[in-house]
CSV table of C-alpha atoms and ligand atoms in Angstrom, one decimal:
chain,number,residue,atom,x,y,z
A,1,MET,CA,-149.5,-39.5,90.9
A,2,THR,CA,-151.6,-36.9,89.5
A,3,ASP,CA,-151.8,-34.2,91.6
A,4,ARG,CA,-155.7,-33.3,90.9
A,5,LYS,CA,-155.1,-30.0,93.7
A,6,ASN,CA,-156.5,-26.7,93.0
A,7,HIS,CA,-153.8,-24.2,92.8
A,8,ARG,CA,-154.4,-20.5,92.3
A,9,PHE,CA,-153.2,-18.8,89.3
A,10,TYR,CA,-152.8,-16.0,86.8
A,11,ALA,CA,-154.1,-15.0,83.2
A,12,ALA,CA,-152.8,-11.8,81.6
A,13,CYS,CA,-154.4,-10.4,78.4
A,14,PRO,CA,-154.7,-8.2,76.3
A,15,TRP,CA,-156.8,-5.3,79.0
A,16,GLY,CA,-160.6,-5.1,76.6
A,17,LEU,CA,-160.0,-9.7,76.5
A,18,GLU,CA,-160.2,-9.9,80.1
A,19,LYS,CA,-164.4,-11.6,79.6
A,20,LEU,CA,-163.6,-13.5,76.4
A,21,LEU,CA,-160.5,-15.0,77.6
A,22,GLU,CA,-162.4,-16.0,81.4
A,23,GLU,CA,-164.5,-17.9,79.4
A,24,GLU,CA,-161.8,-19.7,77.6
A,25,ALA,CA,-160.7,-20.2,81.3
A,26,ARG,CA,-163.7,-22.0,82.3
A,27,SER,CA,-163.5,-23.9,78.9
A,28,CYS,CA,-161.0,-25.4,80.1
A,29,GLY,CA,-161.6,-26.4,83.6
A,30,ALA,CA,-160.8,-23.3,85.3
A,31,LYS,CA,-162.7,-22.3,88.6
A,32,ARG,CA,-163.9,-19.4,90.5
A,33,THR,CA,-162.8,-17.2,87.9
A,34,ARG,CA,-162.6,-13.1,88.3
A,35,ALA,CA,-161.4,-11.2,85.4
A,36,THR,CA,-159.7,-7.9,86.5
A,37,PRO,CA,-158.2,-4.9,84.3
A,38,SER,CA,-155.2,-7.3,81.6
A,39,GLY,CA,-156.4,-10.6,83.0
A,40,VAL,CA,-158.3,-13.3,84.8
A,41,ALA,CA,-157.5,-14.7,88.1
A,42,PHE,CA,-159.1,-18.2,88.3
A,43,GLU,CA,-158.2,-21.4,91.2
A,44,GLY,CA,-158.0,-25.4,89.6
A,45,PRO,CA,-155.9,-27.6,89.0
A,46,ARG,CA,-153.1,-26.8,87.3
A,47,GLN,CA,-153.6,-29.2,84.1
A,48,ALA,CA,-156.1,-26.6,83.6
A,49,ALA,CA,-153.5,-24.6,83.5
A,50,TRP,CA,-151.6,-26.7,81.2
A,51,GLU,CA,-154.1,-26.3,78.7
A,52,LEU,CA,-155.0,-22.7,78.7
A,53,CYS,CA,-151.1,-22.5,77.8
A,54,LEU,CA,-151.7,-25.0,75.2
A,55,ARG,CA,-155.4,-23.9,74.5
A,56,SER,CA,-155.8,-20.0,74.9
A,57,ARG,CA,-155.4,-18.1,72.0
A,58,LEU,CA,-156.0,-14.9,73.9
A,59,ALA,CA,-153.5,-14.7,76.9
A,60,SER,CA,-150.0,-13.8,77.2
A,61,ARG,CA,-149.4,-16.0,80.4
A,62,VAL,CA,-150.3,-17.6,82.4
A,63,LEU,CA,-148.6,-17.0,86.3
A,64,GLU,CA,-148.9,-20.1,89.5
A,65,GLU,CA,-149.1,-18.1,92.6
A,66,VAL,CA,-146.6,-19.3,94.5
A,67,GLY,CA,-147.1,-16.3,97.4
A,68,PHE,CA,-148.7,-13.5,98.5
A,69,HIS,CA,-149.2,-10.8,101.5
A,70,ASP,CA,-149.6,-7.5,102.8
A,71,TYR,CA,-146.7,-5.0,102.9
A,72,TRP,CA,-145.0,-2.0,103.8
A,73,ASP,CA,-141.2,-2.3,102.4
A,74,SER,CA,-138.7,-4.6,100.3
A,75,ARG,CA,-138.0,-6.0,103.7
A,76,ASP,CA,-141.9,-7.6,104.1
A,77,ILE,CA,-141.2,-8.5,100.3
A,78,TYR,CA,-138.0,-9.8,101.5
A,79,ALA,CA,-139.5,-12.2,103.6
A,80,LEU,CA,-142.1,-13.3,102.0
A,81,ALA,CA,-140.4,-14.4,99.2
A,82,ARG,CA,-137.7,-16.6,101.5
A,83,SER,CA,-140.9,-18.0,103.2
A,84,VAL,CA,-142.4,-19.6,99.6
A,85,ALA,CA,-140.3,-23.4,99.0
A,86,TRP,CA,-139.5,-22.3,95.7
A,87,GLU,CA,-137.8,-25.9,96.0
A,88,ASN,CA,-141.2,-27.9,96.1
A,89,TYR,CA,-141.0,-26.2,92.3
A,90,PHE,CA,-138.2,-26.3,91.1
A,91,LEU,CA,-134.3,-26.9,91.4
A,92,PRO,CA,-131.0,-24.8,92.7
A,93,SER,CA,-129.5,-25.8,89.6
A,94,GLN,CA,-132.3,-24.3,86.9
A,95,SER,CA,-131.1,-21.0,86.2
A,96,ILE,CA,-133.9,-17.7,87.2
A,97,ARG,CA,-134.8,-14.6,86.4
A,98,VAL,CA,-137.2,-12.5,88.3
A,99,SER,CA,-139.3,-9.8,87.5
A,100,VAL,CA,-141.8,-6.6,89.1
A,101,SER,CA,-144.8,-5.4,87.7
A,102,ALA,CA,-146.3,-3.0,90.3
A,103,HIS,CA,-149.2,-0.4,90.2
A,104,ARG,CA,-149.3,2.1,92.7
A,105,ALA,CA,-146.9,0.6,94.8
A,106,PRO,CA,-146.0,2.8,97.5
A,107,LEU,CA,-141.4,2.1,96.7
A,108,LYS,CA,-139.0,3.7,95.7
A,109,SER,CA,-137.0,1.0,93.7
A,110,LEU,CA,-138.4,-1.6,92.1
A,111,ASP,CA,-135.2,-2.6,91.3
A,112,PHE,CA,-133.6,-3.1,94.6
A,113,THR,CA,-136.7,-5.3,94.7
A,114,THR,CA,-135.9,-6.9,92.5
A,115,LEU,CA,-132.8,-7.6,93.7
A,116,ARG,CA,-134.5,-9.1,97.2
A,117,ILE,CA,-137.1,-11.1,96.1
A,118,LYS,CA,-133.7,-12.2,93.7
A,119,ASP,CA,-131.6,-13.1,97.1
A,120,ALA,CA,-134.6,-14.2,99.0
A,121,VAL,CA,-135.1,-17.2,96.9
A,122,CYS,CA,-131.4,-18.2,96.6
A,123,ASP,CA,-131.3,-17.6,99.8
A,124,HIS,CA,-133.9,-19.9,100.4
A,125,PHE,CA,-132.5,-22.3,98.9
A,126,VAL,CA,-128.9,-22.0,100.5
A,127,GLN,CA,-131.0,-22.7,103.2
A,128,ALA,CA,-132.9,-25.8,102.5
A,129,CYS,CA,-131.1,-27.1,100.6
A,130,GLY,CA,-127.2,-26.0,100.3
A,131,SER,CA,-127.3,-24.0,97.4
A,132,ARG,CA,-128.4,-21.1,95.6
A,133,PRO,CA,-129.7,-21.3,90.8
A,134,ASP,CA,-127.1,-18.5,88.7
A,135,VAL,CA,-129.6,-15.6,87.5
A,136,ASP,CA,-130.0,-16.1,83.7
A,137,ARG,CA,-131.2,-12.5,82.5
A,138,ASP,CA,-131.9,-14.2,78.5
A,139,SER,CA,-133.3,-17.3,77.9
A,140,PRO,CA,-134.4,-18.8,82.2
A,141,ASP,CA,-136.0,-22.3,83.2
A,142,VAL,CA,-137.9,-20.3,85.6
A,143,GLN,CA,-139.4,-16.9,85.3
A,144,ILE,CA,-140.8,-15.2,89.0
A,145,ALA,CA,-142.7,-12.5,88.6
A,146,ALA,CA,-144.0,-10.3,91.0
A,147,TYR,CA,-146.5,-8.0,91.5
A,148,LEU,CA,-146.7,-5.4,93.5
A,149,ASP,CA,-150.1,-3.6,94.3
A,150,GLU,CA,-150.2,-0.5,97.4
A,151,LYS,CA,-151.3,-2.6,99.5
A,152,TYR,CA,-149.9,-6.3,98.7
A,153,CYS,CA,-147.7,-8.7,96.6
A,154,THR,CA,-147.8,-11.3,95.1
A,155,LEU,CA,-145.4,-14.0,93.9
A,156,TYR,CA,-145.7,-16.4,90.5
A,157,VAL,CA,-144.0,-18.7,88.7
A,158,ASP,CA,-144.4,-18.4,85.0
A,159,LEU,CA,-146.0,-21.1,83.8
A,160,ALA,CA,-146.1,-20.1,79.3
A,161,GLY,CA,-142.2,-18.8,79.3
A,162,GLU,CA,-142.2,-17.5,75.6
A,163,PRO,CA,-145.3,-15.1,76.1
A,164,LEU,CA,-148.5,-17.0,74.9
A,165,PHE,CA,-148.6,-14.2,72.3
A,166,LYS,CA,-145.8,-16.5,70.0
A,167,ARG,CA,-147.2,-19.3,69.1
A,168,GLY,CA,-143.9,-20.0,66.8
A,169,TRP,CA,-145.4,-19.1,63.2
A,170,ARG,CA,-144.4,-15.9,62.8
A,171,THR,CA,-141.1,-15.4,62.3
A,172,ASP,CA,-140.9,-13.0,59.5
A,173,LYS,CA,-143.1,-9.3,60.2
A,174,GLY,CA,-144.3,-6.2,57.5
A,175,GLU,CA,-145.2,-3.0,59.2
A,176,ALA,CA,-146.4,-2.4,62.7
A,177,PRO,CA,-148.1,-6.4,62.9
A,178,LEU,CA,-150.7,-7.1,66.0
A,179,LYS,CA,-149.9,-9.7,68.4
A,180,GLU,CA,-151.4,-12.7,68.0
A,181,ASN,CA,-153.6,-12.7,70.6
A,182,LEU,CA,-154.6,-9.3,69.8
A,183,ALA,CA,-155.4,-10.5,66.2
A,184,SER,CA,-157.9,-13.3,67.4
A,185,GLY,CA,-159.3,-11.3,69.6
A,186,LEU,CA,-160.5,-9.6,67.4
A,187,LEU,CA,-162.4,-12.1,65.5
A,188,MET,CA,-164.0,-13.3,68.5
A,189,LEU,CA,-165.5,-9.4,68.8
A,190,SER,CA,-166.2,-9.3,65.5
A,191,GLY,CA,-168.5,-12.3,66.1
A,192,TRP,CA,-167.2,-14.5,62.8
A,193,GLU,CA,-168.0,-17.4,62.0
A,194,PRO,CA,-165.7,-19.8,60.1
A,195,GLY,CA,-168.8,-20.4,58.1
A,196,THR,CA,-168.8,-16.6,57.1
A,197,THR,CA,-166.5,-14.9,54.4
A,198,LEU,CA,-163.5,-12.9,56.4
A,199,LEU,CA,-161.2,-10.3,54.4
A,200,ASP,CA,-158.2,-8.0,55.2
A,201,PRO,CA,-157.8,-6.1,52.7
A,202,PHE,CA,-155.1,-4.3,55.3
A,203,CYS,CA,-153.3,-8.1,56.2
A,204,GLY,CA,-148.8,-6.9,56.6
A,205,SER,CA,-148.1,-10.8,57.9
A,206,GLY,CA,-151.2,-11.7,57.7
A,207,THR,CA,-151.8,-12.0,61.3
A,208,ILE,CA,-155.3,-12.1,61.4
A,209,ALA,CA,-155.9,-14.3,58.9
A,210,ILE,CA,-153.8,-16.8,59.8
A,211,GLU,CA,-155.1,-16.7,63.3
A,212,ALA,CA,-159.2,-17.6,61.8
A,213,ALA,CA,-157.9,-20.3,59.9
A,214,CYS,CA,-156.6,-21.9,62.9
A,215,THR,CA,-159.1,-21.3,64.4
A,216,ALA,CA,-161.4,-22.3,62.5
A,217,CYS,CA,-159.5,-25.5,61.7
A,218,GLY,CA,-158.8,-26.6,65.4
A,219,VAL,CA,-155.6,-25.7,65.3
A,220,ALA,CA,-155.1,-25.2,69.5
A,221,PRO,CA,-152.3,-21.8,69.2
A,222,GLY,CA,-150.2,-24.1,71.9
A,223,LEU,CA,-149.7,-26.7,69.5
A,224,ARG,CA,-146.4,-26.4,68.0
A,225,ARG,CA,-144.1,-24.6,70.7
A,226,HIS,CA,-142.3,-25.5,74.4
A,227,PHE,CA,-144.0,-24.4,77.6
A,228,ALA,CA,-142.1,-23.4,81.1
A,229,PHE,CA,-143.8,-25.8,82.4
A,230,GLU,CA,-142.9,-28.5,81.1
A,231,GLN,CA,-139.2,-27.5,83.4
A,232,LEU,CA,-141.2,-27.6,86.6
A,233,LEU,CA,-141.2,-29.8,89.5
A,234,SER,CA,-145.2,-30.1,89.3
A,235,PHE,CA,-144.9,-31.2,85.4
A,236,GLU,CA,-147.2,-34.7,85.3
A,237,PRO,CA,-145.6,-36.2,81.1
A,238,GLU,CA,-148.3,-38.0,80.9
A,239,THR,CA,-150.7,-35.5,81.9
A,240,TRP,CA,-149.8,-33.5,78.9
A,241,GLN,CA,-149.1,-35.8,76.3
A,242,GLU,CA,-152.6,-36.9,77.0
A,243,LEU,CA,-153.4,-32.5,76.7
A,244,LEU,CA,-151.7,-32.6,73.1
A,245,GLU,CA,-153.1,-35.5,71.9
A,246,ASP,CA,-156.9,-34.1,72.7
A,247,ALA,CA,-155.3,-30.5,70.6
A,248,LYS,CA,-154.4,-32.6,68.4
A,249,SER,CA,-156.9,-35.1,67.3
A,250,GLU,CA,-159.7,-31.4,67.0
A,251,VAL,CA,-157.8,-30.8,63.5
A,252,ASN,CA,-159.2,-30.6,61.0
A,253,LEU,CA,-158.1,-28.9,57.7
A,254,HIS,CA,-160.1,-30.1,55.6
A,255,ARG,CA,-163.2,-27.1,56.9
A,256,GLU,CA,-165.1,-25.7,54.5
A,257,LEU,CA,-164.0,-21.2,54.6
A,258,ARG,CA,-163.0,-18.7,52.4
A,259,ILE,CA,-160.4,-16.3,53.8
A,260,GLU,CA,-159.0,-13.6,51.4
A,261,ALA,CA,-155.7,-11.7,52.8
A,262,SER,CA,-154.3,-8.9,51.2
A,263,ASP,CA,-151.9,-5.6,51.3
A,264,ILE,CA,-150.0,-3.7,49.0
A,265,SER,CA,-146.9,-4.3,49.7
A,266,SER,CA,-145.9,-7.3,47.7
A,267,ILE,CA,-142.8,-8.2,50.4
A,268,VAL,CA,-145.5,-8.7,53.2
A,269,VAL,CA,-148.0,-10.8,51.1
A,270,GLY,CA,-144.7,-13.3,50.5
A,271,LYS,CA,-144.1,-13.2,53.9
A,272,ALA,CA,-147.8,-13.7,54.7
A,273,ARG,CA,-147.9,-16.7,52.5
A,274,ALA,CA,-144.6,-17.5,54.4
A,275,ASN,CA,-146.6,-17.3,57.9
A,276,ALA,CA,-148.7,-19.2,57.2
A,277,LEU,CA,-147.0,-22.6,56.0
A,278,ARG,CA,-145.3,-22.2,58.8
A,279,ALA,CA,-148.9,-22.9,60.3
A,280,GLY,CA,-149.3,-26.0,58.7
A,281,LEU,CA,-152.2,-24.8,56.4
A,282,ALA,CA,-150.5,-25.3,53.3
A,283,PRO,CA,-153.7,-27.8,52.0
A,284,LEU,CA,-156.0,-24.4,52.4
A,285,LEU,CA,-153.2,-22.2,50.4
A,286,GLU,CA,-153.3,-25.2,47.9
A,287,ASP,CA,-156.9,-25.1,46.9
A,288,GLY,CA,-157.9,-21.6,47.9
A,289,ARG,CA,-159.7,-21.6,51.6
A,290,LEU,CA,-157.0,-18.9,52.4
A,291,SER,CA,-155.3,-16.9,49.9
A,292,PHE,CA,-152.6,-13.7,50.3
A,293,ARG,CA,-152.3,-11.5,47.3
A,294,THR,CA,-151.1,-8.3,46.5
A,295,GLY,CA,-153.2,-5.5,45.4
A,296,ASP,CA,-155.0,-1.8,46.9
A,297,ALA,CA,-157.7,-2.0,49.3
A,298,ARG,CA,-159.5,0.9,47.3
A,299,GLU,CA,-159.8,-1.3,45.0
A,300,ILE,CA,-161.1,-4.9,46.3
A,301,VAL,CA,-163.6,-6.3,45.3
A,302,PRO,CA,-166.0,-9.5,46.8
A,303,PRO,CA,-165.2,-13.4,46.2
A,304,GLU,CA,-167.8,-14.2,43.9
A,305,GLY,CA,-170.4,-16.4,44.1
A,306,THR,CA,-169.8,-15.4,48.2
A,307,GLU,CA,-172.7,-14.3,50.6
A,308,PRO,CA,-171.6,-10.9,52.4
A,309,GLY,CA,-169.5,-11.3,55.2
A,310,LEU,CA,-167.0,-9.7,57.2
A,311,ILE,CA,-164.0,-8.0,56.9
A,312,VAL,CA,-161.6,-7.6,59.8
A,313,ALA,CA,-158.5,-4.8,60.0
A,314,ASN,CA,-155.9,-3.2,60.6
A,315,PRO,CA,-155.2,-0.2,58.2
A,316,PRO,CA,-151.6,1.7,58.8
A,317,TYR,CA,-152.8,4.7,61.7
A,318,GLY,CA,-150.0,7.0,60.8
A,319,GLU,CA,-149.1,7.6,64.1
A,320,GLN,CA,-146.2,9.1,63.5
A,321,SER,CA,-147.3,12.1,61.9
A,322,SER,CA,-148.6,14.6,64.0
A,323,PRO,CA,-151.3,15.3,63.3
A,324,ARG,CA,-152.1,12.2,61.6
A,325,SER,CA,-150.6,12.3,58.1
A,326,ALA,CA,-153.1,13.7,55.5
A,327,THR,CA,-152.2,10.2,52.5
A,328,VAL,CA,-153.9,7.4,55.4
A,329,GLY,CA,-156.6,9.7,55.9
A,330,SER,CA,-157.7,10.7,52.4
A,331,MET,CA,-156.4,6.7,51.3
A,332,MET,CA,-159.3,5.6,53.6
A,333,ARG,CA,-161.6,7.7,52.6
A,334,LYS,CA,-161.8,6.0,49.5
A,335,VAL,CA,-161.5,2.9,51.0
A,336,ALA,CA,-164.6,3.8,52.3
A,337,ASP,CA,-166.0,4.8,49.0
A,338,ASN,CA,-165.0,1.1,47.5
A,339,LEU,CA,-166.3,-0.4,50.6
A,340,LYS,CA,-169.7,1.8,49.8
A,341,HIS,CA,-170.1,1.1,46.4
A,342,ALA,CA,-169.3,-3.0,45.8
A,343,PHE,CA,-169.8,-4.2,49.8
A,344,PRO,CA,-173.8,-3.6,50.8
A,345,GLY,CA,-174.5,-6.0,53.6
A,346,TRP,CA,-171.0,-6.4,54.7
A,347,ARG,CA,-169.7,-5.6,58.0
A,348,ALA,CA,-166.8,-3.8,58.0
A,349,TRP,CA,-164.3,-3.3,61.4
A,350,MET,CA,-161.5,-1.5,61.7
A,351,LEU,CA,-158.8,-1.0,64.3
A,352,THR,CA,-157.1,2.3,64.5
A,353,SER,CA,-155.8,4.7,67.0
A,354,ASP,CA,-157.2,7.2,64.6
A,355,LEU,CA,-160.0,7.8,66.3
A,356,HIS,CA,-161.5,10.4,63.8
A,357,LEU,CA,-161.6,6.8,61.7
A,358,PRO,CA,-165.5,7.6,61.1
A,359,GLY,CA,-164.9,10.7,59.8
A,360,GLU,CA,-162.5,10.5,57.9
A,361,MET,CA,-164.1,8.0,56.0
A,362,HIS,CA,-167.6,9.1,55.7
A,363,LEU,CA,-169.1,6.6,57.3
A,364,LYS,CA,-170.7,6.3,61.0
A,365,GLU,CA,-169.8,3.4,63.2
A,366,SER,CA,-172.5,1.5,64.7
A,367,ARG,CA,-170.5,-0.7,67.6
A,368,ARG,CA,-166.3,0.5,69.1
A,369,THR,CA,-164.8,-1.0,71.6
A,370,VAL,CA,-162.1,0.0,73.3
A,371,LEU,CA,-158.7,-2.2,73.3
A,372,PHE,CA,-155.4,-1.8,73.7
A,373,ASN,CA,-151.9,-2.3,71.2
A,374,GLY,CA,-149.9,-2.6,73.1
A,375,PRO,CA,-149.6,0.7,74.6
A,376,LEU,CA,-151.8,2.1,72.0
A,377,GLU,CA,-155.0,3.8,72.9
A,378,CYS,CA,-157.0,1.9,70.0
A,379,ARG,CA,-160.9,1.6,68.5
A,380,PHE,CA,-162.5,-1.7,67.3
A,381,PHE,CA,-165.4,-0.3,65.4
A,382,ARG,CA,-167.5,-1.3,63.9
A,383,PHE,CA,-169.2,0.0,60.0
A,384,ASP,CA,-173.0,-1.8,58.4
A,385,LEU,CA,-171.8,-1.5,54.9
A,386,VAL,CA,-175.1,-0.4,53.2
A,387,ALA,CA,-174.9,0.5,49.5
A,388,GLY,CA,-175.4,4.5,49.8
A,389,SER,CA,-176.8,4.8,53.3
A,390,ASN,CA,-174.7,4.9,57.1
A,391,ARG,CA,-173.0,8.3,55.5
A,392,ARG,CA,-172.0,11.1,57.8
A,393,GLN,CA,-174.0,13.9,57.6
A,394,LYS,CA,-171.8,16.3,55.6
A,395,LYS,CA,-172.4,19.5,58.5
A,396,GLY,CA,-173.5,19.1,61.8
A,397,GLY,CA,-172.3,16.2,63.6
A,398,ALA,CA,-172.5,12.1,63.1
A,399,GLY,CA,-175.6,11.6,60.8
A,400,ARG,CA,-177.7,8.9,61.9
A,401,PRO,CA,-177.5,5.0,61.0
A,402,GLY,CA,-179.2,4.7,57.5
A,403,THR,CA,-179.8,7.8,57.3
A,404,PRO,CA,-178.4,9.3,54.0
B,1,LIG,C1,-151.2,-2.1,60.4
B,1,LIG,S1,-150.4,-3.2,59.7
B,1,LIG,C2,-151.2,-4.1,59.3
B,1,LIG,C3,-150.4,-5.6,60.1
B,1,LIG,C4,-151.2,-6.0,59.6
B,1,LIG,N1,-152.6,-6.6,60.9
B,1,LIG,C5,-150.3,-7.5,60.5
B,1,LIG,O1,-150.7,-8.0,61.7
B,1,LIG,O2,-149.1,-7.8,60.0
B,1,LIG,C6,-150.8,-1.8,57.8
B,1,LIG,C7,-150.5,-2.4,56.6
B,1,LIG,O3,-151.5,-2.2,55.7
B,1,LIG,C8,-150.3,-1.4,54.7
B,1,LIG,N2,-150.9,-1.1,53.6
B,1,LIG,C9,-150.8,0.5,53.4
B,1,LIG,N3,-151.9,0.8,52.6
B,1,LIG,C10,-152.4,-0.1,52.1
B,1,LIG,C11,-153.9,-0.1,50.8
B,1,LIG,N4,-153.3,1.5,49.8
B,1,LIG,N5,-153.8,-1.5,50.6
B,1,LIG,C12,-153.7,-2.4,50.9
B,1,LIG,N6,-152.6,-3.0,51.4
B,1,LIG,C13,-151.8,-1.6,52.8
B,1,LIG,C14,-148.8,-1.4,54.5
B,1,LIG,O4,-148.0,-2.4,53.9
B,1,LIG,C15,-149.1,-3.0,55.8
B,1,LIG,O5,-148.7,-3.8,55.9
């Protein structure tokens, strides 16, 4: 029987993308959504959470809440975990892993708390079913997550399993690859629409270009993978099949597109192409709507016969060297000179951890958005390219946009 009851969920995402994730969640049927730092809490039927796993381009995980209480110490957390009717979620024959994350939790040891939650789950099962689940740290059937703040403990069962940014196609990686959900977030923040030519001149493993092509062609990110909720007792194969069939029917690989990605390393370009093939984008590669080539970002030119479009890229940060690598700085200056000269009317978005990038490029950004690439605090800069203009003044700080 189809369960239409409302449950509580939490979807996590990279910091800075919460509002966009909230829109995604609503479009999957989530109700009473609430954006928090790095995620969105919501309510809805389980189908909404499954659909979010399947369709979200931004979420890293989707969790179902199974317990919530205030606590004083780990004894209270044990009592909470012991009180959850785990047998309604999974079988004692399935393996588990418990993870705990905390923000300002007044506890001495999170490892000890993790152990106590595992004990509570097992003790509950022994009492309720006469047997207990095994722990499997590497590939458990069921992942239990606890989140502790100063006062409250929330217990969740993970619905995704492998993090959702793992779409299944990126087995070949270049240097410092972006997570797929952050790449999609950059595209959304940039306002890119499939009718606009898109360039990534620092494409690495092709993440931005492939995410863009999949978005344009309606390829849901989860179409090629499995999810942890398929192992839970609440799973309804028929409902899931319907969700999958709906998503499959939206795939259209014939969309008009122009996405050009390049990188100075022929090795990573080969990897990017292999990733695109694994993502099912062969028809786009064959007729050139999506292309990967080896090239230097200092010398790129706009594709012939196209209107000014969008550049979305994350150039090398050079954060390994301190102070920042002079080589990367002078390269970015040359990239900027070329952009100003060859791309009038285009808009370029660059993700970097280097706050000085606009100064190095002698360009004034028209927008900056704070994002995190993993633990690295970054800025997503927007530069509006107008021939010979929007340069920074050499002295006296930033020039106004449009001042020569
Ligand atoms: C931070 S990585 C980009 C990662 C990429 N977004 C991904 O998800 O895999 C920067 C890339 O810039 C490339 N690169 C460095 N200098 C370049 C240049 N002058 N022209 C083009 N690509 C360059 C590097 O080979 C590297 O792949």
